[in-house]
Amino acid sequence: GARIIILPRFVSCVNPESYPESTSVWPLPQIVILSSERYQLKPQSFSFGYRRYLDTKHSCSVLDAAFKRYFSILFPGYTYGNDTLQLSENEVFTLTISLDRHDCEGYPNQDSSERYKLNVFAGQASLNAETVWGSLRGLETFSQLVYQDDFGSYYINKTEIEDYPQFNYRGILLDTSRHYLPVQAILKTLDAMAYSKFNVFHWHLVDDPSFPYQSHKFPDLSNKGAFHPVTHIYTQSDVRRVISYARMRGIRVLPEFDSPGHTKSWGKGQSELLTPCYRGGTPSGTFGPVNPTLPSTYQFMASLLKEVASVFPDPYIHLGGDEVDFSCWRSNPYIRAFMHKMGFGLDFSKLEAFYIEKIVNITSVLRKTSIVWQDVFDYHERRKFLSVVEVWKQGCYLCEVRRVVKAGLRVILASPWYLDQPGPTHNWARYYNVWPLAFKGTEKQKSLVIGGEVCLWGEYIDATNLSPRLWPRASAAAERLWSNERQTSCVERAFPRLQEFRCKLLRRGIQAEPLYVGHCKHEYQSV
Amino acid sequence: GARIIILPRFVSCVNPESYPESTSVWPLPQIVILSSERYQLKPQSFSFGYRRYLDTKHSCSVLDAAFKRYFSILFPGYTYGNDTLQLSENEVFTLTISLDRHDCEGYPNQDSSERYKLNVFAGQASLNAETVWGSLRGLETFSQLVYQDDFGSYYINKTEIEDYPQFNYRGILLDTSRHYLPVQAILKTLDAMAYSKFNVFHWHLVDDPSFPYQSHKFPDLSNKGAFHPVTHIYTQSDVRRVISYARMRGIRVLPEFDSPGHTKSWGKGQSELLTPCYRGGTPSGTFGPVNPTLPSTYQFMASLLKEVASVFPDPYIHLGGDEVDFSCWRSNPYIRAFMHKMGFGLDFSKLEAFYIEKIVNITSVLRKTSIVWQDVFDYHERRKFLSVVEVWKQGCYLCEVRRVVKAGLRVILASPWYLDQPGPTHNWARYYNVWPLAFKGTEKQKSLVIGGEVCLWGEYIDATNLSPRLWPRASAAAERLWSNERQTSCVERAFPRLQEFRCKLLRRGIQAEPLYVGHCKHEYQSV
């Protein structure tokens, strides 16, 4: 096809000082009306409220927990409830939440509305949202509007905000196979994600180096495939904890079980799953991708995926499908015989397609929608069985995005947000200067771009450097995925806002690295 | 001059598996004789001992404190004294220290011997050193020889070690001007430095962005020049704490007060120190380097340096002298008039030399030896007044080293160890593959290379990312500066040793980033 012309996408930023004063909220809300009128807040006379069901026994645990979290964020050192005095109504500053659908029981999903309206006016605040997940986004915005003066008093200005995300899928990928990440490090990341309004934790659970997921059906997978069968695994209880912690913050957990490649660690606990490689007519003792020719493979995968589908509530599963090396398949006479029987000739991508289709079908039967890496889209002729494609390769990634949406499939864009690379050439501005819709296409095609994802692969990352590698650079991508493009097109304008947001992250205990020379009122205190 | 031919420096590493088994101690000791015979250690029956003065009231506080530290490192969770039972002598494993010079009162210096002999034999250990500083190096080595089996029992193998450093100056530079580093972050770095046998903390205290040193003679320097006059300063008590903490670990504190450039923050608290820049015949309101034409400048510098000389016990002071921008001097008519009067013509480097010579003379009167950045050496004709030159520029840095030693001056090499740059292209192997003496020169000239220094400039570094940026990559430089070149010339051989050392750093609470895919028995636990 013809090379796509990248449309001009950034409003000129020649005189950034001439822009109207904007809020420091990150990511920038869609509509903000600010006033210089301000109200003082006091920990002793601040409260959260929301309308409960008529049946008062039904409270909303998601909101109750959020009130506790945000109270301590608003007033560090204070605890909600303990530090609130009994006062008459007009002495209290109340943030009152109303929900169009008072449904606090489920999980956030791809179609959840995150829209909210926040109004701070006459010494009171009201927050309206369609869903509880939207109200969490509004609470985050509210918390960022509150500031302290030099004497330590808390204030919030009269403000009107109407807000919703540009893209519904705003993800962060963590890789727990190349290095094990303690559960605490994952939970801390979920905290920070909520501060930047990310809403999907893409958990790349397993890969070649280790298999830390403790399956109850196949315990040998982690017993033999994890770095250590006790200290370097995620138990069912760990997984439940991560899912619940994420849900409380309006974050989905998308599990990835990548196959048929990237499965070396699987083979340790599940014999006859991987393809034996041959050299000179005999097995060499090494193993390749999953063996797609054996019925036992599909029985195992169906059984494992059935467990995964029940453990992870999200209606989506990531099936991987990237970087399958054909050399081992090619070396194996049984695989070649199977290829011949199936009429695949010497085209191993047909064998891969055969495998992936079967796995996608298994997933469909489990009523889950599958996401695959772009390789699956690129190498397969029958694309109708696919749903969502994640674009990750470098080069003209928008060309690929365009190809996928032209085929009528949905896209998640990851290519420009591979954050493993650190350093001045890979700074936040690089991640800010991305616009996923800057390709020539119809409105309908563009609506198929459901969002983007920051990927933090684990070759050089573990709990020692995860936070400073991720924050605040991932927040640059977060604004791109949440905010209006035209209002957030100028790097110079974004810089002081991101600096201020980074100081807020420090204040909340997130080890976010500095953007450049300078300081925060409250520096990170190493322990 | 002719381009220097870099001599071949690395022993071929074609078949790294064929090397004899070596110890995991990092940096590698000069001579190690290992045995498979091993002795069990138990926290309850382990003790340190050393011969005291005949007058038993004189104990060695440096050693007493080191025993406590290393006991908790050897046996995590145990406390020396508390967890030691009263046992008869032959039930106890004792590490007995003897010092040739039992002098525990002073500070380590450039000429201090760090040589030690360690002998583990027949269920006992002896450590002999010329100085208390050497014994600290030996204690570190001892602590790295102890290991746990799968059941948690502690062991040490029969071992003979004779050890001394290749270079006497093994430094780390931290920059507390571009970002303020909380004292805790500095102390933690000193801990980690001792684990890699670094012995100089080069404290780049002040620079353009901020002046955090609280001078008692000139309190306005930090009152007006620090990022914040209370929370972002180092009080006299902070400085004493850093110096004392460093001394207990055998580490010198080398203060740098960089001038005449890099002094913007000085001007806020000391009027008429900096040069007013002119535009079109009138002062522009901006300021340049220190004004070298006024007597008041030298009165101020003499007074400040006198304070610095008394606060910092090390006989060396770093005077900076790098990157002086001449444009402001050139714009100022009074400076030009002074140049004319002095017969400097239009050569502003002569003015710079005039300034630096005066500052060096002030320092000499204070009985301190000055260190300067290579710029001072490069641009000045009269080099005899210089003592130690620190080479920092990129390019053929060994050419520069050679020029400096040919002029009879001593050299510290920093160029290859600028660790601000992170990432795969700037990995540990890059810092390991440096040999400071790989230039053509006489033995006498080579002996003038007194060591090297890892520089962690602060543009993109603060307490959030200091540790993972520094460790374990700085440890690669540490082995280059301590160990025998021929025994440590093979990156493949070093890799598993450095991986193991990095796990030890984690176990000791140092947030050292991973080298590559893998795991440690005890991962870093984020708090």
PDB file of C-alpha atoms in Angstrom, chain B residues 283-379:
ATOM      1  CA  PRO B 283      24.206  46.041  32.793  1.00  0.00           C
ATOM      2  CA  SER B 284      21.669  43.509  31.515  1.00  0.00           C
ATOM      3  CA  GLY B 285      20.624  42.362  34.959  1.00  0.00           C
ATOM      4  CA  THR B 286      22.137  38.902  34.499  1.00  0.00           C
ATOM      5  CA  PHE B 287      25.334  37.650  36.044  1.00  0.00           C
ATOM      6  CA  GLY B 288      28.274  35.574  34.855  1.00  0.00           C
ATOM      7  CA  PRO B 289      31.185  33.845  36.581  1.00  0.00           C
ATOM      8  CA  VAL B 290      32.815  35.117  39.766  1.00  0.00           C
ATOM      9  CA  ASN B 291      34.281  38.575  39.253  1.00  0.00           C
ATOM     10  CA  PRO B 292      38.061  38.039  39.287  1.00  0.00           C
ATOM     11  CA  THR B 293      38.945  41.732  39.236  1.00  0.00           C
ATOM     12  CA  LEU B 294      37.760  42.775  42.701  1.00  0.00           C
ATOM     13  CA  PRO B 295      39.801  42.371  45.894  1.00  0.00           C
ATOM     14  CA  SER B 296      36.525  41.682  47.725  1.00  0.00           C
ATOM     15  CA  THR B 297      36.164  38.467  45.713  1.00  0.00           C
ATOM     16  CA  TYR B 298      39.406  37.078  47.122  1.00  0.00           C
ATOM     17  CA  GLN B 299      38.604  38.230  50.638  1.00  0.00           C
ATOM     18  CA  PHE B 300      35.305  36.369  50.406  1.00  0.00           C
ATOM     19  CA  MET B 301      36.820  33.247  48.854  1.00  0.00           C
ATOM     20  CA  ALA B 302      39.628  33.172  51.447  1.00  0.00           C
ATOM     21  CA  SER B 303      37.108  33.446  54.225  1.00  0.00           C
ATOM     22  CA  LEU B 304      34.778  30.795  52.794  1.00  0.00           C
ATOM     23  CA  LEU B 305      37.618  28.392  52.011  1.00  0.00           C
ATOM     24  CA  LYS B 306      39.062  28.880  55.477  1.00  0.00           C
ATOM     25  CA  GLU B 307      35.729  27.732  56.875  1.00  0.00           C
ATOM     26  CA  VAL B 308      35.569  24.823  54.444  1.00  0.00           C
ATOM     27  CA  ALA B 309      39.130  23.831  55.318  1.00  0.00           C
ATOM     28  CA  SER B 310      38.234  23.624  58.976  1.00  0.00           C
ATOM     29  CA  VAL B 311      34.892  21.859  58.491  1.00  0.00           C
ATOM     30  CA  PHE B 312      36.238  19.160  56.168  1.00  0.00           C
ATOM     31  CA  PRO B 313      39.225  17.309  57.637  1.00  0.00           C
ATOM     32  CA  ASP B 314      40.521  15.873  54.365  1.00  0.00           C
ATOM     33  CA  PRO B 315      43.823  17.449  53.263  1.00  0.00           C
ATOM     34  CA  TYR B 316      42.406  17.860  49.747  1.00  0.00           C
ATOM     35  CA  ILE B 317      39.865  20.358  48.415  1.00  0.00           C
ATOM     36  CA  HIS B 318      38.327  20.242  44.952  1.00  0.00           C
ATOM     37  CA  LEU B 319      38.267  23.742  43.453  1.00  0.00           C
ATOM     38  CA  GLY B 320      36.405  22.931  40.249  1.00  0.00           C
ATOM     39  CA  GLY B 321      37.412  25.378  37.537  1.00  0.00           C
ATOM     40  CA  ASP B 322      35.459  23.743  34.711  1.00  0.00           C
ATOM     41  CA  GLU B 323      33.411  25.224  31.898  1.00  0.00           C
ATOM     42  CA  VAL B 324      33.974  28.934  32.458  1.00  0.00           C
ATOM     43  CA  ASP B 325      31.910  30.944  29.980  1.00  0.00           C
ATOM     44  CA  PHE B 326      33.858  34.018  28.845  1.00  0.00           C
ATOM     45  CA  SER B 327      30.976  35.897  27.157  1.00  0.00           C
ATOM     46  CA  CYS B 328      29.861  37.741  30.285  1.00  0.00           C
ATOM     47  CA  TRP B 329      33.412  38.746  31.234  1.00  0.00           C
ATOM     48  CA  ARG B 330      33.871  39.953  27.646  1.00  0.00           C
ATOM     49  CA  SER B 331      30.715  42.108  27.824  1.00  0.00           C
ATOM     50  CA  ASN B 332      31.771  43.918  31.003  1.00  0.00           C
ATOM     51  CA  PRO B 333      33.830  47.136  30.473  1.00  0.00           C
ATOM     52  CA  TYR B 334      35.450  46.942  33.927  1.00  0.00           C
ATOM     53  CA  ILE B 335      36.635  43.420  33.241  1.00  0.00           C
ATOM     54  CA  ARG B 336      38.001  44.522  29.872  1.00  0.00           C
ATOM     55  CA  ALA B 337      39.794  47.438  31.514  1.00  0.00           C
ATOM     56  CA  PHE B 338      41.335  45.055  34.052  1.00  0.00           C
ATOM     57  CA  MET B 339      42.420  42.752  31.231  1.00  0.00           C
ATOM     58  CA  HIS B 340      44.109  45.672  29.528  1.00  0.00           C
ATOM     59  CA  LYS B 341      45.824  46.794  32.733  1.00  0.00           C
ATOM     60  CA  MET B 342      47.121  43.277  33.356  1.00  0.00           C
ATOM     61  CA  GLY B 343      48.322  42.910  29.777  1.00  0.00           C
ATOM     62  CA  PHE B 344      46.087  39.868  29.144  1.00  0.00           C
ATOM     63  CA  GLY B 345      45.050  41.199  25.725  1.00  0.00           C
ATOM     64  CA  LEU B 346      41.866  39.437  24.665  1.00  0.00           C
ATOM     65  CA  ASP B 347      42.831  36.076  26.118  1.00  0.00           C
ATOM     66  CA  PHE B 348      40.261  35.471  28.832  1.00  0.00           C
ATOM     67  CA  SER B 349      41.846  32.176  29.743  1.00  0.00           C
ATOM     68  CA  LYS B 350      44.667  34.293  31.204  1.00  0.00           C
ATOM     69  CA  LEU B 351      42.117  35.986  33.430  1.00  0.00           C
ATOM     70  CA  GLU B 352      40.784  32.617  34.460  1.00  0.00           C
ATOM     71  CA  ALA B 353      44.326  31.430  35.206  1.00  0.00           C
ATOM     72  CA  PHE B 354      44.923  34.580  37.243  1.00  0.00           C
ATOM     73  CA  TYR B 355      41.828  33.776  39.307  1.00  0.00           C
ATOM     74  CA  ILE B 356      42.516  30.092  39.794  1.00  0.00           C
ATOM     75  CA  GLU B 357      46.127  30.711  40.814  1.00  0.00           C
ATOM     76  CA  LYS B 358      44.967  33.069  43.516  1.00  0.00           C
ATOM     77  CA  ILE B 359      42.428  30.525  44.768  1.00  0.00           C
ATOM     78  CA  VAL B 360      44.992  27.716  44.710  1.00  0.00           C
ATOM     79  CA  ASN B 361      47.358  29.933  46.685  1.00  0.00           C
ATOM     80  CA  ILE B 362      44.641  30.625  49.266  1.00  0.00           C
ATOM     81  CA  THR B 363      44.138  26.867  49.548  1.00  0.00           C
ATOM     82  CA  SER B 364      47.876  26.251  49.967  1.00  0.00           C
ATOM     83  CA  VAL B 365      48.066  28.728  52.788  1.00  0.00           C
ATOM     84  CA  LEU B 366      45.289  26.708  54.439  1.00  0.00           C
ATOM     85  CA  ARG B 367      47.556  23.651  54.038  1.00  0.00           C
ATOM     86  CA  LYS B 368      45.187  21.930  51.672  1.00  0.00           C
ATOM     87  CA  THR B 369      46.058  20.301  48.371  1.00  0.00           C
ATOM     88  CA  SER B 370      43.799  21.380  45.542  1.00  0.00           C
ATOM     89  CA  ILE B 371      42.210  19.245  42.854  1.00  0.00           C
ATOM     90  CA  VAL B 372      40.917  20.903  39.676  1.00  0.00           C
ATOM     91  CA  TRP B 373      38.970  19.754  36.631  1.00  0.00           C
ATOM     92  CA  GLN B 374      41.025  19.256  33.461  1.00  0.00           C
ATOM     93  CA  ASP B 375      39.958  22.617  31.982  1.00  0.00           C
ATOM     94  CA  VAL B 376      42.364  24.366  34.340  1.00  0.00           C
ATOM     95  CA  PHE B 377      45.225  22.214  33.077  1.00  0.00           C
ATOM     96  CA  ASP B 378      44.206  22.589  29.437  1.00  0.00           C
ATOM     97  CA  TYR B 379      43.950  26.343  29.228  1.00  0.00           C
TER      98      TYR B 379
END
